[in-house]
């Protein structure tokens, strides 16, 4: 059998990308989800996704979907898993490759997101979603927790300038548990990957709390020393 015949007789499947888009706002970990516009299950909550086009890689397709929905590019994105159960999509035989992304909510194009029917919902109050999207979120959260423990990806969710309380609150949301304030402060400062600024956040008190900024160069120095970012 020649190559043309071999490929011509092969079954055809649809390939999609689904994006689990995390954000952090008002002390809560949130997800960007949409109301599905097409049947089956039109009007139900869904992850942001789309089909891979003939000229695209799955990475390119995921980046396009994220850009179309948020207006952002060059953001943190990581491939998660392939979901290929035969009956996972009631509309057709669809294989989905998932990606999770981390964005700063205040940076995204709010009108563009609204145009696509996208909403930021708290992770802990997530409604029922279509197909196997709940499983996708659960898997993404596991990977986020694993990666956040040893890599400084959590800073992708924070403003450029943040307080230690905001940083601790973020990691408490990611890990789903309370962190000791004193131990967390001691640990994160010992890593020496942040720059302490003269500015203060005075929204919570007159005295205010010092603002910090993540320093990529200091993180690179940490790696060169053979040390590990661990929280």
N, CA and C of each residue as an Amber inpcrd file, in Angstrom:
protein
   693
   0.8530000  -1.2030000   0.0000000   0.0000000   0.0000000   0.0000000
   0.8860000   1.2480000   0.0000000   0.6310000   2.1440000  -0.9680000
   1.4310000   3.3640000  -1.0100000   0.9420000   4.3590000   0.0520000
   1.7240000   5.4140000   0.2410000   1.4210000   6.3810000   1.2990000
   0.0750000   7.0530000   1.0800000  -0.2310000   7.3950000  -0.1760000
  -1.4880000   8.0850000  -0.4630000  -2.6830000   7.2260000  -0.0690000
  -2.6170000   5.9370000  -0.4130000  -3.7160000   5.0350000  -0.0660000
  -3.8140000   4.8440000   1.4340000  -2.6670000   4.7480000   2.0850000
  -2.6440000   4.5440000   3.5360000  -3.3470000   5.6980000   4.2560000
  -2.9980000   6.9270000   3.8900000  -3.5890000   8.0880000   4.5480000
  -5.0360000   8.2960000   4.1290000  -5.3610000   7.9730000   2.8740000
  -6.7300000   8.1720000   2.3900000  -7.7200000   7.2790000   3.1170000
  -7.2760000   6.1040000   3.5170000  -8.1620000   5.1560000   4.1800000
  -8.2150000   5.3600000   5.7020000  -7.3770000   6.2470000   6.2050000
  -7.3530000   6.4840000   7.6470000  -8.6070000   7.2540000   8.0710000
  -9.1330000   6.9950000   9.2700000 -10.3180000   7.7220000   9.7520000
 -10.0050000   9.1910000   9.9900000 -11.0300000  10.0200000   9.8740000
 -10.8920000  11.4650000  10.0780000 -11.5610000  11.8780000  11.3880000
 -10.8500000  12.6670000  12.1830000 -11.3910000  13.1600000  13.4440000
 -11.1980000  14.6650000  13.5290000 -12.0700000  15.3240000  14.2710000
 -11.8980000  16.7380000  14.5740000 -10.9370000  16.8910000  15.7510000
 -10.0880000  17.9040000  15.6820000  -9.1560000  18.1970000  16.7760000
  -9.4420000  19.6090000  17.2800000  -9.6290000  19.7230000  18.5820000
  -9.9300000  21.0140000  19.1980000  -8.8880000  21.3490000  20.2530000
  -8.8520000  22.6130000  20.6260000  -8.0850000  23.0370000  21.8070000
  -9.0730000  23.6540000  22.7910000  -8.8800000  23.3570000  24.0570000
  -9.6730000  23.9720000  25.1230000  -8.6980000  24.6300000  26.0920000
  -8.9910000  25.8680000  26.4670000  -8.0790000  26.6520000  27.2960000
  -8.6560000  26.8840000  28.6830000  -7.9070000  26.4690000  29.6860000
  -8.2700000  26.7390000  31.0750000  -7.5160000  27.9980000  31.4720000
  -8.2180000  29.1310000  31.5140000  -7.5970000  30.4370000  31.6920000
  -7.7840000  30.8980000  33.1380000  -6.6840000  30.8880000  33.8950000
  -6.7240000  31.2870000  35.2960000  -6.4330000  32.7830000  35.4360000
  -7.1280000  33.4040000  36.3750000  -6.8450000  34.7710000  36.7650000
  -6.9790000  34.8890000  38.2760000  -6.4830000  35.9870000  38.8280000
  -6.5380000  36.1910000  40.2820000  -7.0160000  37.6060000  40.5410000
  -8.1090000  37.7320000  41.2760000  -8.6900000  39.0520000  41.5060000
  -9.4400000  39.0720000  42.8340000  -9.2500000  40.1470000  43.6010000
  -9.9240000  40.3110000  44.8860000  -9.7210000  39.1070000  45.8010000
  -8.4990000  38.5700000  45.7700000  -8.1430000  37.4620000  46.6430000
  -8.6910000  36.1160000  46.2310000  -9.2360000  36.0150000  45.0220000
  -9.8440000  34.7740000  44.5720000  -9.2450000  34.3030000  43.2420000
  -9.0240000  33.0060000  43.1390000  -8.5980000  32.3930000  41.8880000
  -9.8340000  32.2240000  41.0120000  -9.7430000  32.7150000  39.7750000
 -10.9080000  32.7010000  38.8890000 -10.5820000  32.0550000  37.5490000
 -11.6530000  31.6690000  36.8360000 -11.5240000  31.0880000  35.5040000
 -12.3640000  31.8760000  34.5180000 -11.8430000  32.0140000  33.3070000
 -12.6010000  32.6660000  32.2500000 -13.3860000  31.5960000  31.4960000
 -14.6950000  31.6740000  31.5620000 -15.5630000  30.6990000  30.9080000
 -16.6050000  31.4330000  30.0710000 -17.2350000  30.7170000  29.1450000
 -18.2010000  31.3290000  28.2420000 -19.5020000  30.5420000  28.2470000
 -20.5500000  31.1920000  27.7560000 -21.7990000  30.5070000  27.4910000
 -21.7350000  29.9920000  26.0440000 -21.8390000  28.6970000  25.8720000
 -21.7120000  28.0880000  24.5540000 -22.8140000  28.5950000  23.6160000
 -22.4260000  28.9500000  22.3860000 -23.3610000  29.5510000  21.4420000
 -23.9370000  28.5730000  20.4280000 -23.3870000  27.3730000  20.3410000
 -23.8240000  26.4240000  19.3160000 -24.3130000  25.1290000  19.9590000
 -25.1810000  24.4390000  19.2290000 -25.6390000  23.1200000  19.6640000
 -24.5380000  22.1030000  19.3980000 -24.4600000  21.0190000  20.1620000
 -25.3340000  20.7110000  21.2950000 -24.9390000  21.5030000  22.5470000
 -25.8530000  21.5870000  23.4890000 -25.6490000  22.2280000  24.7880000
 -25.4390000  23.7320000  24.6740000 -26.0870000  24.3530000  23.6880000
 -26.0270000  25.8070000  23.5620000 -26.5740000  26.4530000  24.8280000
 -25.9330000  27.5230000  25.2720000 -26.3540000  28.2280000  26.4690000
 -25.7610000  27.7060000  27.7600000 -25.0220000  26.5930000  27.6870000
 -24.3830000  26.0350000  28.8840000 -22.9760000  26.6120000  29.0380000
 -22.4680000  26.5360000  30.2620000 -21.1200000  27.0450000  30.5360000
 -20.0650000  26.1320000  29.9150000 -19.0230000  26.7590000  29.3810000
 -17.9810000  26.0230000  28.6670000 -16.6330000  26.7080000  28.8500000
 -15.5700000  25.9350000  28.7170000 -14.2440000  26.5270000  28.6110000
 -14.1200000  27.2500000  27.2750000 -13.1290000  28.1020000  27.1750000
 -12.8620000  28.8100000  25.9220000 -12.0850000  27.8640000  25.0040000
 -12.5590000  27.6790000  23.7830000 -11.8810000  26.7410000  22.8860000
 -12.2460000  26.9510000  21.4370000 -11.7460000  26.0550000  20.5990000
 -12.0250000  26.1190000  19.1700000 -11.3130000  24.9910000  18.4550000
 -11.6020000  24.8280000  17.1700000 -10.9930000  23.7680000  16.3820000
  -9.6390000  24.2050000  15.8210000  -8.7300000  23.2390000  15.7150000
  -7.4180000  23.4800000  15.1250000  -7.5850000  23.5800000  13.6110000
  -7.0960000  24.6530000  13.0240000  -7.1900000  24.8610000  11.5870000
  -6.0770000  24.1100000  10.8530000  -6.2790000  23.8280000   9.5490000
  -5.3120000  23.0120000   8.8080000  -3.8760000  23.5290000   8.8470000
  -3.7060000  24.8630000   8.9040000  -2.3570000  25.4330000   8.8510000
  -1.7580000  25.6440000  10.2310000  -2.4600000  25.2210000  11.2760000
  -2.0240000  25.5140000  12.6430000  -1.4800000  24.2890000  13.3720000
  -0.5400000  24.5480000  14.2750000  -0.1970000  23.5660000  15.2960000
  -1.1990000  23.7380000  16.4340000  -1.2300000  22.8020000  17.3470000
  -2.1350000  22.9710000  18.4880000  -1.7090000  24.1650000  19.3420000
  -0.3990000  24.4180000  19.4450000   0.0740000  25.5840000  20.1880000
  -0.4320000  26.8720000  19.5450000  -0.3360000  26.9270000  18.2100000
  -0.7950000  28.1170000  17.5000000  -2.3040000  28.3140000  17.6790000
  -3.0450000  27.2160000  17.6400000  -4.5020000  27.3050000  17.7950000
  -4.8650000  27.8320000  19.1850000  -4.1860000  27.3320000  20.2150000
  -4.4630000  27.7870000  21.5730000  -4.1290000  29.2660000  21.7380000
  -2.9930000  29.6890000  21.1610000  -2.6060000  31.1000000  21.2350000
  -3.6320000  31.9730000  20.5110000  -4.1450000  31.4910000  19.3880000
  -5.1580000  32.2520000  18.6430000  -6.4430000  32.3880000  19.4550000
  -6.8760000  31.2990000  20.0600000  -8.1000000  31.3260000  20.8750000
  -7.9470000  32.2960000  22.0440000  -6.7970000  32.2660000  22.6940000
  -6.5510000  33.1730000  23.8130000  -6.5380000  34.6300000  23.3590000
  -5.9030000  34.8970000  22.2160000  -5.8370000  36.2530000  21.6800000
  -7.2230000  36.7620000  21.3120000  -8.0240000  35.9190000  20.6740000
  -9.3630000  36.3210000  20.2460000 -10.2700000  36.6370000  21.4320000
 -10.0590000  35.9510000  22.5340000 -10.9510000  36.1030000  23.6870000
 -10.4900000  37.1680000  24.6660000  -9.1790000  37.3100000  24.8320000
  -8.6550000  38.2270000  25.8520000  -7.9350000  39.4430000  25.2720000
  -7.5540000  39.3790000  23.9960000  -6.7720000  40.4510000  23.4080000
  -5.3070000  40.3950000  23.7720000  -4.9000000  39.3510000  24.4890000
  -3.5240000  39.2420000  24.9690000  -2.7370000  38.2010000  24.1880000
  -1.4630000  38.4640000  24.0170000  -0.5580000  37.4410000  23.4920000
   0.7060000  37.4560000  24.3460000   1.6150000  36.5530000  24.0550000
   2.8480000  36.4350000  24.8380000   2.5410000  36.2820000  26.3240000
   1.5970000  35.3900000  26.6330000   1.2510000  35.1240000  28.0300000
   1.6840000  33.7100000  28.3900000   1.7110000  33.4210000  29.6840000
   2.1130000  32.0910000  30.1290000   1.0590000  31.0710000  29.7190000
   1.5040000  30.0390000  28.9840000   0.6030000  28.9970000  28.5080000
   1.3590000  27.6670000  28.5210000   0.7080000  26.6170000  28.9450000
   1.3630000  25.3160000  29.0460000   0.3870000  24.2250000  28.6080000
   0.8600000  23.3250000  27.7390000   0.0020000  22.2290000  27.3000000
  -0.2420000  21.2750000  28.4670000  -1.4670000  20.8470000  28.5950000
  -1.8620000  20.0460000  29.7490000  -2.0110000  18.5710000  29.4200000
  -2.9800000  18.2420000  28.5550000  -3.3340000  16.8400000  28.3460000
  -4.1420000  16.7120000  27.0580000  -4.2730000  15.4760000  26.5970000
  -5.1220000  15.1700000  25.4460000  -6.3080000  14.3480000  25.9330000
  -7.5030000  14.7830000  25.5680000  -8.7300000  14.1020000  25.9840000
  -9.3800000  13.4870000  24.7390000  -9.4530000  12.1670000  24.7090000
  -9.8850000  11.4980000  23.4880000 -10.9380000  10.4250000  23.6660000
 -11.6740000  10.4460000  24.7820000 -12.7460000   9.4630000  24.9370000
 -13.6990000   9.5570000  23.7510000 -14.1310000   8.4130000  23.2740000
 -14.9430000   8.3540000  22.0500000 -16.1890000   9.2160000  22.1530000
 -16.8490000   9.1990000  23.2900000 -18.1290000   9.8950000  23.4340000
 -18.0340000  11.1730000  24.2630000 -16.8500000  11.7560000  24.3350000
 -16.6900000  12.9310000  25.1930000 -17.4690000  14.1440000  24.6690000
 -17.6570000  14.2680000  23.3730000 -18.3900000  15.3750000  22.7710000
 -19.6110000  14.8060000  22.0670000 -20.7900000  15.2230000  22.4910000
 -22.0170000  14.6600000  21.9130000 -22.3000000  15.1710000  20.5120000
 -21.5310000  16.1380000  20.0290000 -21.7600000  16.6730000  18.6930000
 -21.0370000  15.9200000  17.6040000 -19.8620000  15.3780000  17.9140000
 -19.0550000  14.6760000  16.9040000 -17.8860000  14.0080000  17.6170000
 -17.1080000  13.2590000  16.8570000 -15.8900000  12.6490000  17.3950000
 -14.8200000  13.7250000  17.4300000 -14.5550000  14.2440000  18.6210000
 -13.6250000  15.3550000  18.7790000 -12.5470000  14.9870000  19.8000000
 -11.3080000  15.1340000  19.4000000 -10.1660000  14.9670000  20.2980000
  -9.7180000  16.3620000  20.7250000  -9.6000000  16.5830000  22.0250000
  -9.2510000  17.9130000  22.5260000  -7.8880000  17.9090000  23.2070000
  -7.0760000  18.8860000  22.8370000  -5.7910000  19.1280000  23.4980000
  -5.9760000  20.3660000  24.3670000  -5.6840000  20.2330000  25.6520000
  -5.9390000  21.3460000  26.5680000  -4.6580000  22.1010000  26.9170000
  -4.8600000  23.3770000  27.2150000  -3.7860000  24.2620000  27.6560000
  -4.2990000  25.0450000  28.8600000  -3.4130000  25.2960000  29.8140000
  -3.8130000  26.2280000  30.8580000  -2.9570000  27.4810000  30.7240000
  -3.5970000  28.6160000  30.9480000  -2.9360000  29.9030000  30.7920000
  -3.1200000  30.7220000  32.0560000  -2.1440000  31.5970000  32.3240000
  -2.1840000  32.4780000  33.4830000  -2.1230000  33.9150000  32.9900000
  -3.1310000  34.7190000  33.3360000  -3.1270000  36.1020000  32.8930000
  -3.4850000  37.0310000  34.0450000  -3.0880000  38.2790000  33.8950000
  -3.4960000  39.3120000  34.8420000  -4.8470000  39.8440000  34.3870000
  -5.8480000  39.6660000  35.1940000  -7.2150000  40.0120000  34.8060000
  -7.3280000  41.4620000  34.3570000  -6.6270000  42.3730000  35.0250000
  -6.7450000  43.7870000  34.6780000  -6.0980000  44.1150000  33.3280000
  -5.2800000  43.1950000  32.8090000  -4.6110000  43.4510000  31.5320000
  -5.4500000  43.0280000  30.3300000  -6.4380000  42.1630000  30.5390000
  -7.1550000  41.6210000  29.3890000  -8.1570000  42.6400000  28.8440000
  -8.5460000  42.4400000  27.6040000  -9.4790000  43.3230000  26.9120000
 -10.8990000  42.9690000  27.3500000 -11.4270000  43.7140000  28.3120000
 -12.7350000  43.4040000  28.8780000 -13.8550000  43.4670000  27.8360000
 -13.9470000  44.5200000  27.0120000 -15.0020000  44.5520000  25.9840000
 -14.9110000  43.3720000  25.0090000 -13.6860000  42.9790000  24.6570000
 -13.5110000  41.8490000  23.7530000 -14.0110000  40.5650000  24.3950000
 -13.6880000  40.3770000  25.6700000 -14.1590000  39.1910000  26.3890000
 -15.6820000  39.1740000  26.4520000 -16.2650000  40.3420000  26.7260000
 -17.7240000  40.4370000  26.7960000 -18.3540000  40.1490000  25.4390000
 -17.6880000  40.5810000  24.3740000 -18.1780000  40.3210000  23.0160000
 -18.2880000  38.8280000  22.7500000 -17.3800000  38.0490000  23.3290000
 -17.3840000  36.5970000  23.1660000 -18.1960000  35.8930000  24.2590000
 -18.8720000  36.6830000  25.0920000 -19.6960000  36.0930000  26.1460000
 -18.8900000  35.4540000  27.2510000 -17.6800000  35.9660000  27.4840000
 -16.8000000  35.3790000  28.4940000 -16.9960000  36.0630000  29.8450000
 -16.8950000  35.2860000  30.9080000 -17.0880000  35.7910000  32.2690000
 -16.0220000  35.2020000  33.1820000 -15.5460000  36.0240000  34.1290000
 -14.6400000  35.5370000  35.1610000 -15.4720000  35.0230000  36.3310000
 -15.3530000  33.7440000  36.6280000 -16.0890000  33.1390000  37.7310000
 -15.1040000  32.5390000  38.7290000 -15.4580000  32.6280000  40.0100000
 -14.5830000  32.0870000  41.0500000 -14.4680000  30.5740000  40.9160000
 -13.2590000  30.0870000  41.0790000 -13.0020000  28.6580000  40.9230000
 -13.8240000  27.8280000  41.8990000 -13.9740000  28.3420000  43.1220000
 -14.6850000  27.5680000  44.1450000 -16.2020000  27.5850000  43.9410000
 -16.6870000  28.4410000  43.0610000 -18.1270000  28.5130000  42.7910000
 -18.4290000  28.2260000  41.3190000 -17.6410000  27.3630000  40.7230000
 -17.7950000  27.0690000  39.3090000 -19.0870000  26.2890000  39.0480000
 -19.9010000  26.7340000  38.0730000 -21.1400000  26.0130000  37.7490000
 -20.8480000  24.7450000  36.9630000 -21.8770000  23.9890000  36.6370000
 -21.7110000  22.8100000  35.7890000 -21.2400000  23.2310000  34.4040000
 -20.2800000  22.5020000  33.8620000 -19.7660000  22.7970000  32.5360000
 -20.0610000  21.6300000  31.5890000 -19.9560000  21.9040000  30.2950000
 -20.2820000  20.8930000  29.2890000 -19.2090000  19.8020000  29.2190000
 -19.6350000  18.6650000  28.6680000 -18.7410000  17.5580000  28.3390000
 -17.8300000  17.1890000  29.5240000 -16.5130000  17.1210000  29.2440000
 -15.5460000  16.7410000  30.2820000 -14.7430000  17.9400000  30.7830000
 -15.3100000  19.1320000  30.6520000 -14.5690000  20.3410000  31.0090000
 -14.2730000  20.4200000  32.5080000 -15.1200000  19.8720000  33.3430000
 -14.8350000  19.8480000  34.7810000 -13.5630000  19.0530000  35.0580000
 -13.4050000  17.9250000  34.3940000 -12.2050000  17.1020000  34.5440000
 -10.9700000  17.8630000  34.0620000 -11.1190000  18.6090000  32.9800000
 -10.0070000  19.4050000  32.4570000  -9.5430000  20.4220000  33.4990000
 -10.4940000  21.0800000  34.1600000 -10.1630000  22.0700000  35.1790000
  -9.4650000  21.4030000  36.3630000  -9.9620000  20.2670000  36.7870000
  -9.3530000  19.5460000  37.9120000  -7.9030000  19.1820000  37.5820000
  -7.6810000  18.6900000  36.3610000  -6.3200000  18.3140000  35.9490000
  -5.4210000  19.5440000  35.8520000  -5.9720000  20.6500000  35.3550000
  -5.1840000  21.8830000  35.2310000  -4.7820000  22.4090000  36.5990000
  -5.6770000  22.2960000  37.5640000  -5.3840000  22.7830000  38.9100000
  -4.2790000  21.9530000  39.5560000  -4.2830000  20.6570000  39.3110000
  -3.2200000  19.7950000  39.8380000  -1.8690000  20.2170000  39.2550000
  -1.8420000  20.4540000  37.9400000  -0.5800000  20.8540000  37.3050000
  -0.1530000  22.2400000  37.7480000  -1.1200000  23.1420000  37.9090000
  -0.8020000  24.4850000  38.3880000  -0.1590000  24.4080000  39.7640000
  -0.7190000  23.5930000  40.6460000  -0.1650000  23.4590000  41.9900000
   1.2480000  22.8830000  41.9550000   1.4400000  21.8710000  41.1150000
   2.7700000  21.2630000  41.0100000   3.7930000  22.2680000  40.4840000
   3.4200000  22.9980000  39.4380000   4.3540000  23.9470000  38.8370000
   4.6100000  25.1510000  39.7350000   3.5630000  25.6180000  40.4250000
   3.7150000  26.7960000  41.2800000   4.6180000  26.5240000  42.4730000
   4.7200000  25.2680000  42.8710000   5.5370000  24.9370000  44.0370000
   7.0270000  25.0840000  43.7500000   7.4240000  24.8600000  42.4830000
   8.8510000  24.8550000  42.1530000   9.2510000  25.8700000  41.0760000
   8.3060000  26.6350000  40.5770000   8.5980000  27.6410000  39.5530000
   7.8140000  28.9150000  39.8830000   8.3530000  30.0780000  39.5610000
   7.7020000  31.3370000  39.9490000   6.5510000  31.7480000  39.0250000
   5.7320000  30.7890000  38.6140000   4.6540000  31.1110000  37.6840000
   3.5210000  31.8770000  38.3640000   3.4490000  31.8150000  39.6930000
   2.3980000  32.5290000  40.3970000   2.4380000  34.0250000  40.1370000
   3.6390000  34.5650000  39.8810000   3.7620000  35.9940000  39.6290000
   3.0540000  36.4120000  38.3490000   2.7710000  35.4510000  37.4560000
   2.0520000  35.7580000  36.2170000   0.6150000  36.1990000  36.4990000
   0.1030000  35.8780000  37.6750000  -1.2750000  36.1920000  38.0230000
  -1.4120000  37.4890000  38.8130000  -0.2970000  38.0080000  39.2810000
  -0.3200000  39.2020000  40.1360000  -0.0270000  40.4640000  39.3240000
  -0.4280000  41.6340000  39.8640000  -0.0010000  42.8910000  39.2370000
   1.5250000  42.9790000  39.2590000   2.0680000  43.8770000  38.4740000
   3.5280000  44.0370000  38.4590000   4.0550000  44.3820000  39.8460000
   3.2630000  45.1560000  40.6140000   3.6330000  45.5190000  41.9800000
   2.6000000  44.9150000  42.9240000   3.0660000  44.2660000  43.9840000
   2.1550000  43.5430000  44.8730000   2.7160000  43.5360000  46.2910000
   1.8530000  43.2630000  47.2370000   2.2750000  43.1340000  48.6310000
   2.5130000  41.6560000  48.9480000   3.2010000  41.4090000  50.0540000
   3.4180000  40.0300000  50.4830000   2.0940000  39.3690000  50.8590000
   1.1610000  40.1480000  51.3590000  -0.1570000  39.5950000  51.6940000
  -0.8860000  39.1310000  50.4410000  -0.7930000  39.9060000  49.3670000
  -1.4020000  39.5050000  48.1110000  -0.7560000  38.2270000  47.5750000
   0.5600000  38.1570000  47.6950000   1.2730000  36.9810000  47.2260000
   0.8800000  35.7440000  48.0250000   0.8120000  35.8920000  49.3480000
   0.4060000  34.7630000  50.1810000  -1.0240000  34.3410000  49.8800000
  -1.9000000  35.3090000  49.7060000  -3.2970000  35.0170000  49.3800000
  -3.4070000  34.2390000  48.0850000  -2.5840000  34.5980000  47.0980000
  -2.5860000  33.8770000  45.8250000  -2.2110000  32.4180000  46.0300000
  -1.1250000  32.1740000  46.7660000  -0.6830000  30.7940000  46.9580000
  -1.6510000  30.0000000  47.8290000  -2.3370000  30.6730000  48.7130000
  -3.3720000  29.9860000  49.4870000  -4.5070000  29.5410000  48.5740000
  -4.8490000  30.3720000  47.5950000  -5.8880000  30.0120000  46.6330000
  -5.4330000  28.8530000  45.7410000  -4.1900000  28.9060000  45.2970000
  -3.6680000  27.8490000  44.4350000  -3.6340000  26.5100000  45.1730000
  -3.1420000  26.5290000  46.4090000  -2.9990000  25.2830000  47.1750000
  -4.2720000  24.8640000  47.8910000  -5.2250000  25.7960000  48.0150000
  -6.4700000  25.4600000  48.6820000  -6.3240000  25.2590000  50.1740000
  -5.3790000  25.9640000  50.7910000  -5.1820000  25.8450000  52.2440000
  -4.5320000  27.1130000  52.7830000  -4.6510000  27.3080000  54.0870000
  -4.0810000  28.4840000  54.7460000  -2.5790000  28.2920000  54.9560000
  -1.8030000  29.3370000  54.6840000  -0.3600000  29.2980000  54.8840000
   0.0110000  30.1830000  56.0730000   0.9310000  29.7040000  56.8920000
   1.3740000  30.4820000  58.0420000   2.0380000  31.7710000  57.5660000
   1.5570000  32.9010000  58.0530000   2.0150000  34.2080000  57.5820000
   3.5170000  34.3930000  57.7930000   3.9930000  34.0680000  58.9980000
   5.4020000  34.2960000  59.3080000   6.3090000  33.3670000  58.5000000
   5.9560000  32.1040000  58.4260000   6.7770000  31.1470000  57.6810000
   6.8140000  31.4770000  56.1940000   5.6600000  31.8860000  55.6620000
   5.6140000  32.2220000  54.2390000   6.5170000  33.4130000  53.9460000
   6.4280000  34.4330000  54.7840000   7.2510000  35.6280000  54.5920000
   8.7410000  35.2850000  54.6350000   9.1110000  34.4920000  55.6290000
  10.5160000  34.1040000  55.7790000  10.9920000  33.3080000  54.5700000
  10.1540000  32.3880000  54.0950000  10.5320000  31.5270000  52.9820000
  10.6810000  32.3270000  51.6980000   9.6910000  33.1360000  51.3660000
   9.7190000  33.8410000  50.0910000  10.8310000  34.8780000  50.0440000
  11.1000000  35.5450000  51.1840000  12.1710000  36.5390000  51.2050000
  13.5470000  35.8850000  51.1460000  13.6710000  34.6810000  51.6860000
  14.9620000  33.9750000  51.6560000  15.3680000  33.5830000  50.2430000
  14.3820000  33.4640000  49.3460000  14.6850000  33.1010000  47.9590000
  15.3570000  34.2450000  47.2070000  15.1200000  35.4720000  47.6630000
  15.7290000  36.6690000  47.0810000  15.4690000  36.7600000  45.5650000
  14.1930000  36.6670000  45.1970000  13.8270000  36.7970000  43.7810000
  12.9020000  37.9940000  43.5590000  12.7790000  38.8400000  44.5930000
  11.9050000  40.0060000  44.4850000  12.6570000  41.2770000  44.8490000
  12.1960000  42.3720000  44.2970000  12.7460000  43.6880000  44.6180000
  11.7560000  44.4170000  45.5250000  12.2250000  44.8620000  46.6680000
  11.3750000  45.6270000  47.5790000  11.3610000  47.0830000  47.1340000
  10.1680000  47.6350000  46.9430000  10.0220000  48.9930000  46.4570000
   9.7970000  49.9800000  47.6050000  10.0520000  51.2550000  47.3150000
   9.8040000  52.2920000  48.3150000   8.3100000  52.5710000  48.4590000
   7.5520000  52.2530000  47.4140000   6.1120000  52.5060000  47.4240000
   5.3880000  51.5850000  48.4060000   4.2540000  52.0810000  48.8860000
   3.4390000  51.2950000  49.7960000   1.9870000  51.2610000  49.3220000
   1.3330000  50.1640000  49.6420000  -0.1050000  50.0380000  49.4010000
  -0.8090000  50.4310000  50.6920000  -1.5760000  51.5100000  50.6550000
  -2.2410000  52.0090000  51.8530000  -3.7530000  51.8200000  51.8000000
  -4.1900000  50.8730000  50.9880000  -5.6320000  50.6350000  50.8830000
  -6.2030000  49.9670000  52.1270000  -5.3600000  49.2350000  52.8590000
  -5.8520000  48.5020000  54.0340000  -5.5260000  49.1820000  55.3590000
  -4.5020000  50.0560000  55.3580000  -4.1210000  50.7180000  56.6070000
  -3.3810000  52.0080000  56.2990000  -3.3430000  52.9130000  57.2780000
  -2.6230000  54.1660000  57.0980000  -1.1230000  53.9350000  56.9890000
  -0.6310000  52.9620000  57.7560000   0.7910000  52.6520000  57.7260000
   1.1880000  52.0930000  56.3760000   0.3320000  51.2620000  55.8100000
   0.5930000  50.7080000  54.4930000   1.5120000  49.5020000  54.5180000
   1.5390000  48.8020000  53.4030000   2.4030000  47.6250000  53.2560000
   3.3130000  47.8380000  52.0540000   4.5690000  47.4870000  52.2170000
   5.5400000  47.6650000  51.1360000   5.1250000  46.8550000  49.9030000
   5.3520000  47.4560000  48.7460000   5.1300000  46.7630000  47.4800000
   6.4170000  46.0890000  47.0310000   6.2650000  44.9740000  46.3430000
   7.3930000  44.2140000  45.8130000   7.1850000  44.0030000  44.3160000
   8.2810000  43.6300000  43.6580000   8.2250000  43.3190000  42.2380000
   9.1100000  42.1020000  41.9740000   8.5860000  41.1510000  41.2120000
   9.3770000  39.9690000  40.8730000  10.5360000  40.3820000  39.9770000
  11.7210000  39.8440000  40.2640000  12.9290000  40.1800000  39.5140000
  13.4280000  38.9390000  38.7660000  13.1870000  38.8550000  37.4570000
  13.6050000  37.6770000  36.6800000  15.1120000  37.4290000  36.7330000
  15.9030000  38.4980000  36.7920000  17.3540000  38.3370000  36.8320000
  17.7970000  37.6580000  38.1220000  17.1670000  38.0310000  39.2220000
  17.4980000  37.3830000  40.4940000  17.0950000  35.9090000  40.4670000
  15.9980000  35.6120000  39.7940000  15.5680000  34.2150000  39.6800000
  16.5780000  33.4120000  38.8570000  17.1020000  34.0200000  37.7920000
  18.1140000  33.3370000  36.9780000  19.3780000  33.0870000  37.7980000
  19.7220000  34.0270000  38.6440000  20.8830000  33.8370000  39.5170000
  20.6480000  32.6930000  40.4970000  19.4250000  32.5940000  40.9710000
  19.0570000  31.5050000  41.8800000  19.2650000  30.1500000  41.2010000
  18.8260000  30.0600000  39.9440000  18.9670000  28.8060000  39.2050000
  20.4340000  28.4730000  38.9410000  21.2180000  29.4960000  38.6280000
  22.6350000  29.2630000  38.3480000  23.3690000  28.7300000  39.5760000
  22.8660000  29.0870000  40.7470000  23.4680000  28.5900000  41.9860000
  23.0490000  27.1530000  42.2870000  22.1420000  26.6290000  41.4500000
  21.6650000  25.2700000  41.6650000  20.5740000  25.1820000  42.7080000
  20.0250000  26.3470000  43.0780000  18.9610000  26.3550000  44.0800000
  17.5980000  26.2890000  43.4030000  16.6010000  25.8930000  44.1670000
  15.2750000  25.6710000  43.6250000  14.2790000  26.6580000  44.2210000
  13.4480000  27.2430000  43.3600000  12.3430000  28.0600000  43.8270000
  11.3020000  27.1130000  44.3980000  11.0630000  27.1930000  45.6910000
  10.1170000  26.2670000  46.3310000   9.3190000  27.0010000  47.3860000
   8.0010000  26.9090000  47.2900000   7.1150000  27.5060000  48.2850000
   6.1890000  26.4210000  48.8210000
